[in-house]
Amino acid sequence: MTSAPAGTTTTGTTGTTTAPAPVATPARRPAVRLRGVAKEFVPGAPVLDGVDLDIAPGELVCLLGASGCGKSTLLNVVAGLERATAGSVESRPAALMFQEAALFPWLTAGRNVELALRLRGVPRSERRERARELLSLVRLDGAADKRAHELSGGMRQRVALARALAQERDVLLMDEPFAALDAITRDLLHDELERIWRTTGRTVLFVTHNVREAVRLGQRVVLLSSRPGRVVREWRVADEDAERLPGQITDHLREEISRHAR
Amino acid sequence: MPADTTAPDAPPDPGTSAQGRVPRSPDLAGVEAGLDALQTQPAPARRGRAALSRLWPPVLAATVLLVVWQAVVWSGVQPLWNLPGPRQVADAVTSAAADGTLWEALSTSLERGVLGFLAAVAIGTPLGVVVARVRWVRVTFGPIVTGLQVLPSVAWVPAGIIWFGLSDATVYFVILMGAVPSIVNGIVAGVDQVPPLLRRVGQVLGAGRVAMVTEVVLPAALPGYLAGLKQGWAFSWRSLMAAEIIAVGGSIGFGLGAFLQQGRELADMSLVLTAILLILAVGIAVELLVFAPLERAVLRRRGLQAETAS
Ligand SMILES: Nc1ncnc2c1ncn2[C@@H]1O[C@H](COP(=O)(O)OP(=O)(O)OP(=O)(O)O)[C@@H](O)[C@H]1O
Ligand SMILES: [Mg+2]
């Protein structure tokens, strides 16, 4: 199963780099559509080269790859923080979450969320209420007045998630958001993320280099090769034998890595 | 629970877990709340005792200094008119307070110091933001500002007197030349130390140029800015004293520097020591009453200061 998902054919838009307006035809148009995306920081040494990827609206896709293969770069390109050197990038508006919560330390948790609302133009009168709702969605009802340093790592990430959700973007890009957390907390956050994904209907592109995490969360797992980064394989988790899938993916990942030893 | 409820457009269904394989914990919210409680400590409630325990060491040190001073005076290595004891200085302080010169000098200098400092803040803050954020300004004027900070502001007194005569303008000019570079450098240092990640977050959240400065960069740079303000005040106060000692007469009022200079002219060591102690006292008082609490509050709010009580 290495092909792109069915039903994502679009016509005549390859080559544009602007985010398409949401279309009326229900959901056949991907939320994120990458064609031949390349990125090089140093000329002649492409980090990404020829990345093709479609993500359907509402889908949760895990992007897996070795360290340094360009996962973060790809997310930044989709988020518009970096420009692709070549190829076309179409994405609905996207919010981005980092490995560190990166909360503003001078603001309380509630104010961090409110700032996102404010920069989006939400009127002052609605912000506080809306921020409470979002914090409540990530089960941090009592934490609005706490500052980042008073929260545990998992709680900080949940505030960061609430802040990202506050942006009301269709697409949520997550760059190893749970990598720095302990295993117990991470397990819980997997459940949380899944619940929130289901309640909000967002399209999620989740970067990780943890195979089990990818299989646990993703409807689809996409493997990115290293130097240059390119989509080499993907698995539709529901179709596979759940017990054997992590081992299978790990084998591919190792193979991909050891290619560079030669 | 079927194993394939995972079509991309499946309606939200909070009850099922992904792929229907992962056992759903019976009470996710409960587990999570427990974990949150375990991983956060309630803030320790202590205040008054900490303030007390911070107070006594410097008081003790001052007492020791007084005792040593008195001991030296008693040992008689210097005649009393050359090295007056705490007693004589205390008398000089009371008599200066009684005839009003002390209050006049104190209020004149404080007023100028505070006004000059506020003016320096008003000028230095926007200047600092521009130097920190605009590349070409920084490249061209940055080194000059740093150089000015190293230049002792006494050096500006003669120039001030030539340009502005013996007037308050000279005093304020010297204060500004002393304090503005410190404040500018404080902001620049603060802005440089803003973690790039926070700027990226600002960018991701959609902050434009202005919002980036007001909502992200400046708040993040606040600790550096405060350090710059503190140094700016110190330079203001020093510059003011330098100016007041050198520039006496004209329309320049009677400040602490003039008070000190008067002691010298009268060869009255008690007066000289009184003036020095007053200048020192103002410096310590402003630090303890204004900057230290401000800095503590800012750092504590950001969790940047260890909660050490003693
Ligand atoms: N701004 C940049 N300038 C130059 N090179 C860069 C830049 N950003 C990333 N790179 C290079 O691009 C490559 C991919 O980096 P990237 O951070 O995207 O990898 P990653 O897959 O996210 O790795 P990790 O798993 O460690 O997070 C690395 O070799 C990195 O050195
Ligand atoms: Mg990365």
PDB file of C-alpha atoms in Angstrom, chain A:
ATOM      1  CA  MET A   1       0.000   0.000   0.000  1.00  0.00           C
ATOM      2  CA  THR A   2       2.225   2.767  -1.070  1.00  0.00           C
ATOM      3  CA  SER A   3      -0.061   4.800  -3.225  1.00  0.00           C
ATOM      4  CA  ALA A   4      -1.635   8.099  -2.366  1.00  0.00           C
ATOM      5  CA  PRO A   5      -5.151   7.820  -0.970  1.00  0.00           C
ATOM      6  CA  ALA A   6      -7.918   7.543  -3.473  1.00  0.00           C
ATOM      7  CA  GLY A   7     -10.174  10.365  -4.378  1.00  0.00           C
ATOM      8  CA  THR A   8      -7.752  13.254  -4.100  1.00  0.00           C
ATOM      9  CA  THR A   9      -7.524  14.080  -7.748  1.00  0.00           C
ATOM     10  CA  THR A  10      -7.641  17.765  -8.377  1.00  0.00           C
ATOM     11  CA  THR A  11      -7.233  19.421 -11.703  1.00  0.00           C
ATOM     12  CA  GLY A  12      -5.440  22.443 -12.915  1.00  0.00           C
ATOM     13  CA  THR A  13      -4.151  23.733  -9.630  1.00  0.00           C
ATOM     14  CA  THR A  14      -0.668  22.273  -9.579  1.00  0.00           C
ATOM     15  CA  GLY A  15       1.766  25.113  -9.624  1.00  0.00           C
ATOM     16  CA  THR A  16      -0.157  27.530  -7.506  1.00  0.00           C
ATOM     17  CA  THR A  17       1.150  28.060  -4.027  1.00  0.00           C
ATOM     18  CA  THR A  18      -1.796  29.788  -2.479  1.00  0.00           C
ATOM     19  CA  ALA A  19      -4.136  28.075  -0.073  1.00  0.00           C
ATOM     20  CA  PRO A  20      -7.305  27.142  -1.896  1.00  0.00           C
ATOM     21  CA  ALA A  21     -10.605  28.301  -0.551  1.00  0.00           C
ATOM     22  CA  PRO A  22     -12.623  25.510   1.047  1.00  0.00           C
ATOM     23  CA  VAL A  23     -14.691  23.959  -1.670  1.00  0.00           C
ATOM     24  CA  ALA A  24     -18.302  22.993  -1.600  1.00  0.00           C
ATOM     25  CA  THR A  25     -17.787  19.534  -3.064  1.00  0.00           C
ATOM     26  CA  PRO A  26     -17.555  17.555   0.124  1.00  0.00           C
ATOM     27  CA  ALA A  27     -14.038  16.753   1.176  1.00  0.00           C
ATOM     28  CA  ARG A  28     -12.662  15.304  -2.017  1.00  0.00           C
ATOM     29  CA  ARG A  29     -10.104  18.010  -2.202  1.00  0.00           C
ATOM     30  CA  PRO A  30      -7.188  17.385   0.133  1.00  0.00           C
ATOM     31  CA  ALA A  31      -6.564  19.740   3.036  1.00  0.00           C
ATOM     32  CA  VAL A  32      -2.858  19.551   2.335  1.00  0.00           C
ATOM     33  CA  ARG A  33      -1.456  18.789  -1.079  1.00  0.00           C
ATOM     34  CA  LEU A  34       2.252  18.646  -1.746  1.00  0.00           C
ATOM     35  CA  ARG A  35       3.661  17.991  -5.205  1.00  0.00           C
ATOM     36  CA  GLY A  36       7.371  17.664  -5.875  1.00  0.00           C
ATOM     37  CA  VAL A  37       8.250  19.820  -2.910  1.00  0.00           C
ATOM     38  CA  ALA A  38      11.962  20.501  -2.610  1.00  0.00           C
ATOM     39  CA  LYS A  39      13.881  22.566  -0.131  1.00  0.00           C
ATOM     40  CA  GLU A  40      17.568  23.272   0.053  1.00  0.00           C
ATOM     41  CA  PHE A  41      19.290  25.529   2.530  1.00  0.00           C
ATOM     42  CA  VAL A  42      22.668  25.047   0.921  1.00  0.00           C
ATOM     43  CA  PRO A  43      22.618  24.950  -2.891  1.00  0.00           C
ATOM     44  CA  GLY A  44      23.256  21.452  -4.153  1.00  0.00           C
ATOM     45  CA  ALA A  45      22.373  19.760  -0.870  1.00  0.00           C
ATOM     46  CA  PRO A  46      18.626  19.322  -0.876  1.00  0.00           C
ATOM     47  CA  VAL A  47      17.022  18.552   2.465  1.00  0.00           C
ATOM     48  CA  LEU A  48      13.720  17.714   0.800  1.00  0.00           C
ATOM     49  CA  ASP A  49      13.399  16.607  -2.775  1.00  0.00           C
ATOM     50  CA  GLY A  50      10.253  15.611  -4.581  1.00  0.00           C
ATOM     51  CA  VAL A  51       7.910  15.235  -1.640  1.00  0.00           C
ATOM     52  CA  ASP A  52       4.426  14.213  -2.746  1.00  0.00           C
ATOM     53  CA  LEU A  53       1.773  14.012  -0.086  1.00  0.00           C
ATOM     54  CA  ASP A  54      -1.975  14.433   0.126  1.00  0.00           C
ATOM     55  CA  ILE A  55      -3.835  14.687   3.365  1.00  0.00           C
ATOM     56  CA  ALA A  56      -7.589  14.480   3.302  1.00  0.00           C
ATOM     57  CA  PRO A  57      -9.664  16.831   5.432  1.00  0.00           C
ATOM     58  CA  GLY A  58     -10.104  15.430   8.905  1.00  0.00           C
ATOM     59  CA  GLU A  59      -7.349  12.900   8.494  1.00  0.00           C
ATOM     60  CA  LEU A  60      -4.660  12.235  11.101  1.00  0.00           C
ATOM     61  CA  VAL A  61      -1.378  11.432   9.404  1.00  0.00           C
ATOM     62  CA  CYS A  62       1.876  10.631  11.159  1.00  0.00           C
ATOM     63  CA  LEU A  63       5.084  11.602   9.436  1.00  0.00           C
ATOM     64  CA  LEU A  64       7.927   9.342  10.440  1.00  0.00           C
ATOM     65  CA  GLY A  65      11.592   9.618   9.678  1.00  0.00           C
ATOM     66  CA  ALA A  66      15.105   9.481  11.043  1.00  0.00           C
ATOM     67  CA  SER A  67      16.579  12.425  12.868  1.00  0.00           C
ATOM     68  CA  GLY A  68      17.567  15.197  10.515  1.00  0.00           C
ATOM     69  CA  CYS A  69      15.626  13.895   7.513  1.00  0.00           C
ATOM     70  CA  GLY A  70      13.687  17.109   7.141  1.00  0.00           C
ATOM     71  CA  LYS A  71      10.448  16.507   9.000  1.00  0.00           C
ATOM     72  CA  SER A  72      10.524  19.861  10.743  1.00  0.00           C
ATOM     73  CA  THR A  73      11.537  21.543   7.529  1.00  0.00           C
ATOM     74  CA  LEU A  74       8.539  20.006   5.782  1.00  0.00           C
ATOM     75  CA  LEU A  75       6.185  21.217   8.500  1.00  0.00           C
ATOM     76  CA  ASN A  76       7.674  24.690   8.303  1.00  0.00           C
ATOM     77  CA  VAL A  77       7.152  24.693   4.563  1.00  0.00           C
ATOM     78  CA  VAL A  78       3.520  23.667   4.976  1.00  0.00           C
ATOM     79  CA  ALA A  79       3.061  26.268   7.706  1.00  0.00           C
ATOM     80  CA  GLY A  80       4.555  28.916   5.464  1.00  0.00           C
ATOM     81  CA  LEU A  81       7.489  29.676   7.750  1.00  0.00           C
ATOM     82  CA  GLU A  82       9.874  28.525   5.035  1.00  0.00           C
ATOM     83  CA  ARG A  83       9.497  28.718   1.291  1.00  0.00           C
ATOM     84  CA  ALA A  84       9.864  25.598  -0.793  1.00  0.00           C
ATOM     85  CA  THR A  85      12.662  25.815  -3.333  1.00  0.00           C
ATOM     86  CA  ALA A  86      10.549  23.936  -5.857  1.00  0.00           C
ATOM     87  CA  GLY A  87       7.228  22.197  -6.172  1.00  0.00           C
ATOM     88  CA  SER A  88       3.771  23.212  -5.156  1.00  0.00           C
ATOM     89  CA  VAL A  89       2.426  23.529  -1.675  1.00  0.00           C
ATOM     90  CA  GLU A  90      -1.274  23.825  -1.163  1.00  0.00           C
ATOM     91  CA  SER A  91      -2.624  23.832   2.305  1.00  0.00           C
ATOM     92  CA  ARG A  92      -5.584  25.107   4.154  1.00  0.00           C
ATOM     93  CA  PRO A  93      -4.545  27.559   6.853  1.00  0.00           C
ATOM     94  CA  ALA A  94      -2.376  25.718   9.348  1.00  0.00           C
ATOM     95  CA  ALA A  95      -1.449  26.046  13.005  1.00  0.00           C
ATOM     96  CA  LEU A  96       1.883  24.712  14.218  1.00  0.00           C
ATOM     97  CA  MET A  97       2.878  23.165  17.519  1.00  0.00           C
ATOM     98  CA  PHE A  98       6.501  22.649  18.507  1.00  0.00           C
ATOM     99  CA  GLN A  99       8.320  20.039  20.534  1.00  0.00           C
ATOM    100  CA  GLU A 100       8.567  22.544  23.341  1.00  0.00           C
ATOM    101  CA  ALA A 101       5.372  24.160  24.491  1.00  0.00           C
ATOM    102  CA  ALA A 102       7.009  27.579  24.011  1.00  0.00           C
ATOM    103  CA  LEU A 103       4.415  29.342  26.105  1.00  0.00           C
ATOM    104  CA  PHE A 104       5.079  33.011  26.665  1.00  0.00           C
ATOM    105  CA  PRO A 105       6.473  32.957  30.203  1.00  0.00           C
ATOM    106  CA  TRP A 106       5.192  36.411  31.108  1.00  0.00           C
ATOM    107  CA  LEU A 107       1.587  35.382  30.460  1.00  0.00           C
ATOM    108  CA  THR A 108      -0.685  33.009  32.323  1.00  0.00           C
ATOM    109  CA  ALA A 109      -1.961  29.914  30.552  1.00  0.00           C
ATOM    110  CA  GLY A 110      -5.275  31.656  29.889  1.00  0.00           C
ATOM    111  CA  ARG A 111      -3.582  34.758  28.511  1.00  0.00           C
ATOM    112  CA  ASN A 112      -1.405  32.671  26.233  1.00  0.00           C
ATOM    113  CA  VAL A 113      -4.538  31.286  24.643  1.00  0.00           C
ATOM    114  CA  GLU A 114      -6.149  34.720  24.607  1.00  0.00           C
ATOM    115  CA  LEU A 115      -3.181  36.171  22.768  1.00  0.00           C
ATOM    116  CA  ALA A 116      -3.710  33.688  19.948  1.00  0.00           C
ATOM    117  CA  LEU A 117      -7.357  34.736  19.807  1.00  0.00           C
ATOM    118  CA  ARG A 118      -6.418  38.379  19.830  1.00  0.00           C
ATOM    119  CA  LEU A 119      -3.895  38.061  17.024  1.00  0.00           C
ATOM    120  CA  ARG A 120      -6.684  36.393  15.074  1.00  0.00           C
ATOM    121  CA  GLY A 121      -8.926  39.391  15.671  1.00  0.00           C
ATOM    122  CA  VAL A 122     -11.374  37.912  18.164  1.00  0.00           C
ATOM    123  CA  PRO A 123     -13.017  40.811  20.024  1.00  0.00           C
ATOM    124  CA  ARG A 124     -11.925  41.376  23.586  1.00  0.00           C
ATOM    125  CA  SER A 125     -15.289  40.542  25.088  1.00  0.00           C
ATOM    126  CA  GLU A 126     -15.238  37.010  23.701  1.00  0.00           C
ATOM    127  CA  ARG A 127     -11.626  36.126  24.318  1.00  0.00           C
ATOM    128  CA  ARG A 128     -11.728  35.205  27.964  1.00  0.00           C
ATOM    129  CA  GLU A 129     -14.748  32.958  27.594  1.00  0.00           C
ATOM    130  CA  ARG A 130     -13.350  31.315  24.497  1.00  0.00           C
ATOM    131  CA  ALA A 131      -9.977  30.734  26.157  1.00  0.00           C
ATOM    132  CA  ARG A 132     -11.674  29.030  29.089  1.00  0.00           C
ATOM    133  CA  GLU A 133     -13.548  26.774  26.712  1.00  0.00           C
ATOM    134  CA  LEU A 134     -10.366  25.812  24.940  1.00  0.00           C
ATOM    135  CA  LEU A 135      -8.533  25.134  28.193  1.00  0.00           C
ATOM    136  CA  SER A 136     -11.468  23.084  29.291  1.00  0.00           C
ATOM    137  CA  LEU A 137     -11.255  21.122  26.042  1.00  0.00           C
ATOM    138  CA  VAL A 138      -7.706  20.084  26.984  1.00  0.00           C
ATOM    139  CA  ARG A 139      -8.915  19.456  30.551  1.00  0.00           C
ATOM    140  CA  LEU A 140      -7.138  22.339  32.182  1.00  0.00           C
ATOM    141  CA  ASP A 141     -10.144  24.055  33.659  1.00  0.00           C
ATOM    142  CA  GLY A 142      -8.396  25.231  36.785  1.00  0.00           C
ATOM    143  CA  ALA A 143      -5.119  26.246  35.208  1.00  0.00           C
ATOM    144  CA  ALA A 144      -6.037  29.475  33.424  1.00  0.00           C
ATOM    145  CA  ASP A 145      -4.269  31.639  35.991  1.00  0.00           C
ATOM    146  CA  LYS A 146      -1.143  29.514  36.212  1.00  0.00           C
ATOM    147  CA  ARG A 147       2.090  30.464  34.521  1.00  0.00           C
ATOM    148  CA  ALA A 148       4.139  28.128  32.396  1.00  0.00           C
ATOM    149  CA  HIS A 149       6.711  27.445  35.101  1.00  0.00           C
ATOM    150  CA  GLU A 150       3.988  26.355  37.492  1.00  0.00           C
ATOM    151  CA  LEU A 151       2.762  23.668  35.103  1.00  0.00           C
ATOM    152  CA  SER A 152       4.161  20.224  34.372  1.00  0.00           C
ATOM    153  CA  GLY A 153       5.514  19.426  30.920  1.00  0.00           C
ATOM    154  CA  GLY A 154       2.341  17.620  29.916  1.00  0.00           C
ATOM    155  CA  MET A 155       0.145  20.457  31.093  1.00  0.00           C
ATOM    156  CA  ARG A 156       2.257  22.953  29.175  1.00  0.00           C
ATOM    157  CA  GLN A 157       1.853  20.953  26.009  1.00  0.00           C
ATOM    158  CA  ARG A 158      -1.893  20.915  26.544  1.00  0.00           C
ATOM    159  CA  VAL A 159      -1.896  24.693  26.918  1.00  0.00           C
ATOM    160  CA  ALA A 160       0.127  24.876  23.714  1.00  0.00           C
ATOM    161  CA  LEU A 161      -2.457  22.633  22.073  1.00  0.00           C
ATOM    162  CA  ALA A 162      -5.253  24.889  23.295  1.00  0.00           C
ATOM    163  CA  ARG A 163      -3.356  27.854  21.918  1.00  0.00           C
ATOM    164  CA  ALA A 164      -2.937  26.152  18.560  1.00  0.00           C
ATOM    165  CA  LEU A 165      -6.635  25.253  18.510  1.00  0.00           C
ATOM    166  CA  ALA A 166      -7.444  28.878  19.294  1.00  0.00           C
ATOM    167  CA  GLN A 167      -6.122  29.788  15.898  1.00  0.00           C
ATOM    168  CA  GLU A 168      -9.122  28.044  14.335  1.00  0.00           C
ATOM    169  CA  ARG A 169      -7.087  26.738  11.454  1.00  0.00           C
ATOM    170  CA  ASP A 170      -8.290  23.665   9.615  1.00  0.00           C
ATOM    171  CA  VAL A 171      -4.908  22.022   9.697  1.00  0.00           C
ATOM    172  CA  LEU A 172      -2.884  21.311  12.811  1.00  0.00           C
ATOM    173  CA  LEU A 173       0.806  20.619  12.306  1.00  0.00           C
ATOM    174  CA  MET A 174       2.518  19.019  15.280  1.00  0.00           C
ATOM    175  CA  ASP A 175       6.297  18.728  15.448  1.00  0.00           C
ATOM    176  CA  GLU A 176       7.165  15.983  17.935  1.00  0.00           C
ATOM    177  CA  PRO A 177       4.953  17.634  20.537  1.00  0.00           C
ATOM    178  CA  PHE A 178       5.214  14.814  23.061  1.00  0.00           C
ATOM    179  CA  ALA A 179       8.820  13.762  22.539  1.00  0.00           C
ATOM    180  CA  ALA A 180      10.094  15.382  25.712  1.00  0.00           C
ATOM    181  CA  LEU A 181       7.429  13.913  27.987  1.00  0.00           C
ATOM    182  CA  ASP A 182       7.566  10.856  30.201  1.00  0.00           C
ATOM    183  CA  ALA A 183       5.876   7.709  28.934  1.00  0.00           C
ATOM    184  CA  ILE A 184       2.840   7.847  31.225  1.00  0.00           C
ATOM    185  CA  THR A 185       2.065  11.421  30.336  1.00  0.00           C
ATOM    186  CA  ARG A 186       2.646  10.722  26.672  1.00  0.00           C
ATOM    187  CA  ASP A 187       0.175   7.832  26.689  1.00  0.00           C
ATOM    188  CA  LEU A 188      -2.448  10.048  28.241  1.00  0.00           C
ATOM    189  CA  LEU A 189      -1.816  12.802  25.752  1.00  0.00           C
ATOM    190  CA  HIS A 190      -2.235  10.353  22.909  1.00  0.00           C
ATOM    191  CA  ASP A 191      -5.713   9.607  24.206  1.00  0.00           C
ATOM    192  CA  GLU A 192      -6.350  13.311  24.640  1.00  0.00           C
ATOM    193  CA  LEU A 193      -5.158  14.253  21.192  1.00  0.00           C
ATOM    194  CA  GLU A 194      -7.295  11.562  19.665  1.00  0.00           C
ATOM    195  CA  ARG A 195     -10.347  12.728  21.562  1.00  0.00           C
ATOM    196  CA  ILE A 196      -9.733  16.347  20.574  1.00  0.00           C
ATOM    197  CA  TRP A 197      -9.084  15.421  16.974  1.00  0.00           C
ATOM    198  CA  ARG A 198     -12.412  13.638  16.900  1.00  0.00           C
ATOM    199  CA  THR A 199     -14.327  16.447  18.559  1.00  0.00           C
ATOM    200  CA  THR A 200     -12.785  19.227  16.494  1.00  0.00           C
ATOM    201  CA  GLY A 201     -12.521  17.449  13.153  1.00  0.00           C
ATOM    202  CA  ARG A 202      -9.141  19.003  12.416  1.00  0.00           C
ATOM    203  CA  THR A 203      -6.720  17.689   9.872  1.00  0.00           C
ATOM    204  CA  VAL A 204      -3.591  16.684  11.743  1.00  0.00           C
ATOM    205  CA  LEU A 205      -0.074  16.129  10.448  1.00  0.00           C
ATOM    206  CA  PHE A 206       1.889  14.708  13.345  1.00  0.00           C
ATOM    207  CA  VAL A 207       5.666  14.396  13.153  1.00  0.00           C
ATOM    208  CA  THR A 208       7.450  11.834  15.273  1.00  0.00           C
ATOM    209  CA  HIS A 209      10.396   9.520  15.163  1.00  0.00           C
ATOM    210  CA  ASN A 210       8.704   7.094  17.478  1.00  0.00           C
ATOM    211  CA  VAL A 211       7.227   4.224  15.461  1.00  0.00           C
ATOM    212  CA  ARG A 212       4.824   3.115  18.184  1.00  0.00           C
ATOM    213  CA  GLU A 213       3.536   6.647  18.594  1.00  0.00           C
ATOM    214  CA  ALA A 214       2.996   6.893  14.859  1.00  0.00           C
ATOM    215  CA  VAL A 215       1.031   3.659  14.742  1.00  0.00           C
ATOM    216  CA  ARG A 216      -0.886   4.490  17.882  1.00  0.00           C
ATOM    217  CA  LEU A 217      -2.090   7.843  16.573  1.00  0.00           C
ATOM    218  CA  GLY A 218      -2.105   7.805  12.819  1.00  0.00           C
ATOM    219  CA  GLN A 219      -4.719   6.659  10.421  1.00  0.00           C
ATOM    220  CA  ARG A 220      -1.848   6.706   8.022  1.00  0.00           C
ATOM    221  CA  VAL A 221       1.873   6.524   8.662  1.00  0.00           C
ATOM    222  CA  VAL A 222       4.136   8.161   6.108  1.00  0.00           C
ATOM    223  CA  LEU A 223       7.827   7.308   6.050  1.00  0.00           C
ATOM    224  CA  LEU A 224      10.238  10.002   4.926  1.00  0.00           C
ATOM    225  CA  SER A 225      13.677   9.045   3.638  1.00  0.00           C
ATOM    226  CA  SER A 226      16.824  10.881   4.588  1.00  0.00           C
ATOM    227  CA  ARG A 227      19.006  13.082   2.433  1.00  0.00           C
ATOM    228  CA  PRO A 228      17.081  13.968   0.495  1.00  0.00           C
ATOM    229  CA  GLY A 229      13.792  13.647   2.310  1.00  0.00           C
ATOM    230  CA  ARG A 230      11.086  12.078   0.205  1.00  0.00           C
ATOM    231  CA  VAL A 231       8.010   9.997   0.907  1.00  0.00           C
ATOM    232  CA  VAL A 232       9.192   6.434   0.426  1.00  0.00           C
ATOM    233  CA  ARG A 233       6.358   4.402   1.886  1.00  0.00           C
ATOM    234  CA  GLU A 234       3.119   4.724   3.669  1.00  0.00           C
ATOM    235  CA  TRP A 235       0.841   2.444   5.618  1.00  0.00           C
ATOM    236  CA  ARG A 236      -2.860   2.725   6.235  1.00  0.00           C
ATOM    237  CA  VAL A 237      -2.977   1.619   9.825  1.00  0.00           C
ATOM    238  CA  ALA A 238      -6.504   0.172   9.768  1.00  0.00           C
ATOM    239  CA  ASP A 239      -5.628  -2.116   6.877  1.00  0.00           C
ATOM    240  CA  GLU A 240      -2.609  -3.655   8.487  1.00  0.00           C
ATOM    241  CA  ASP A 241      -2.045  -6.249  11.097  1.00  0.00           C
ATOM    242  CA  ALA A 242      -1.804  -4.019  14.126  1.00  0.00           C
ATOM    243  CA  GLU A 243       0.493  -6.356  16.008  1.00  0.00           C
ATOM    244  CA  ARG A 244       3.067  -6.640  13.302  1.00  0.00           C
ATOM    245  CA  LEU A 245       2.929  -3.133  11.887  1.00  0.00           C
ATOM    246  CA  PRO A 246       5.371  -1.403  14.263  1.00  0.00           C
ATOM    247  CA  GLY A 247       7.997  -4.063  13.619  1.00  0.00           C
ATOM    248  CA  GLN A 248       7.446  -3.809   9.915  1.00  0.00           C
ATOM    249  CA  ILE A 249       7.763  -0.031   9.902  1.00  0.00           C
ATOM    250  CA  THR A 250      10.829  -0.163  12.109  1.00  0.00           C
ATOM    251  CA  ASP A 251      12.484  -2.520   9.631  1.00  0.00           C
ATOM    252  CA  HIS A 252      11.849  -0.096   6.815  1.00  0.00           C
ATOM    253  CA  LEU A 253      13.106   2.809   8.862  1.00  0.00           C
ATOM    254  CA  ARG A 254      16.316   0.955   9.712  1.00  0.00           C
ATOM    255  CA  GLU A 255      16.810  -0.026   6.128  1.00  0.00           C
ATOM    256  CA  GLU A 256      16.313   3.583   5.125  1.00  0.00           C
ATOM    257  CA  ILE A 257      18.905   4.703   7.670  1.00  0.00           C
ATOM    258  CA  SER A 258      21.491   2.056   6.864  1.00  0.00           C
ATOM    259  CA  ARG A 259      21.364   3.034   3.199  1.00  0.00           C
ATOM    260  CA  HIS A 260      23.497   5.971   4.244  1.00  0.00           C
ATOM    261  CA  ALA A 261      26.204   3.801   5.759  1.00  0.00           C
ATOM    262  CA  ARG A 262      27.390   2.750   2.340  1.00  0.00           C
TER     263      ARG A 262
END
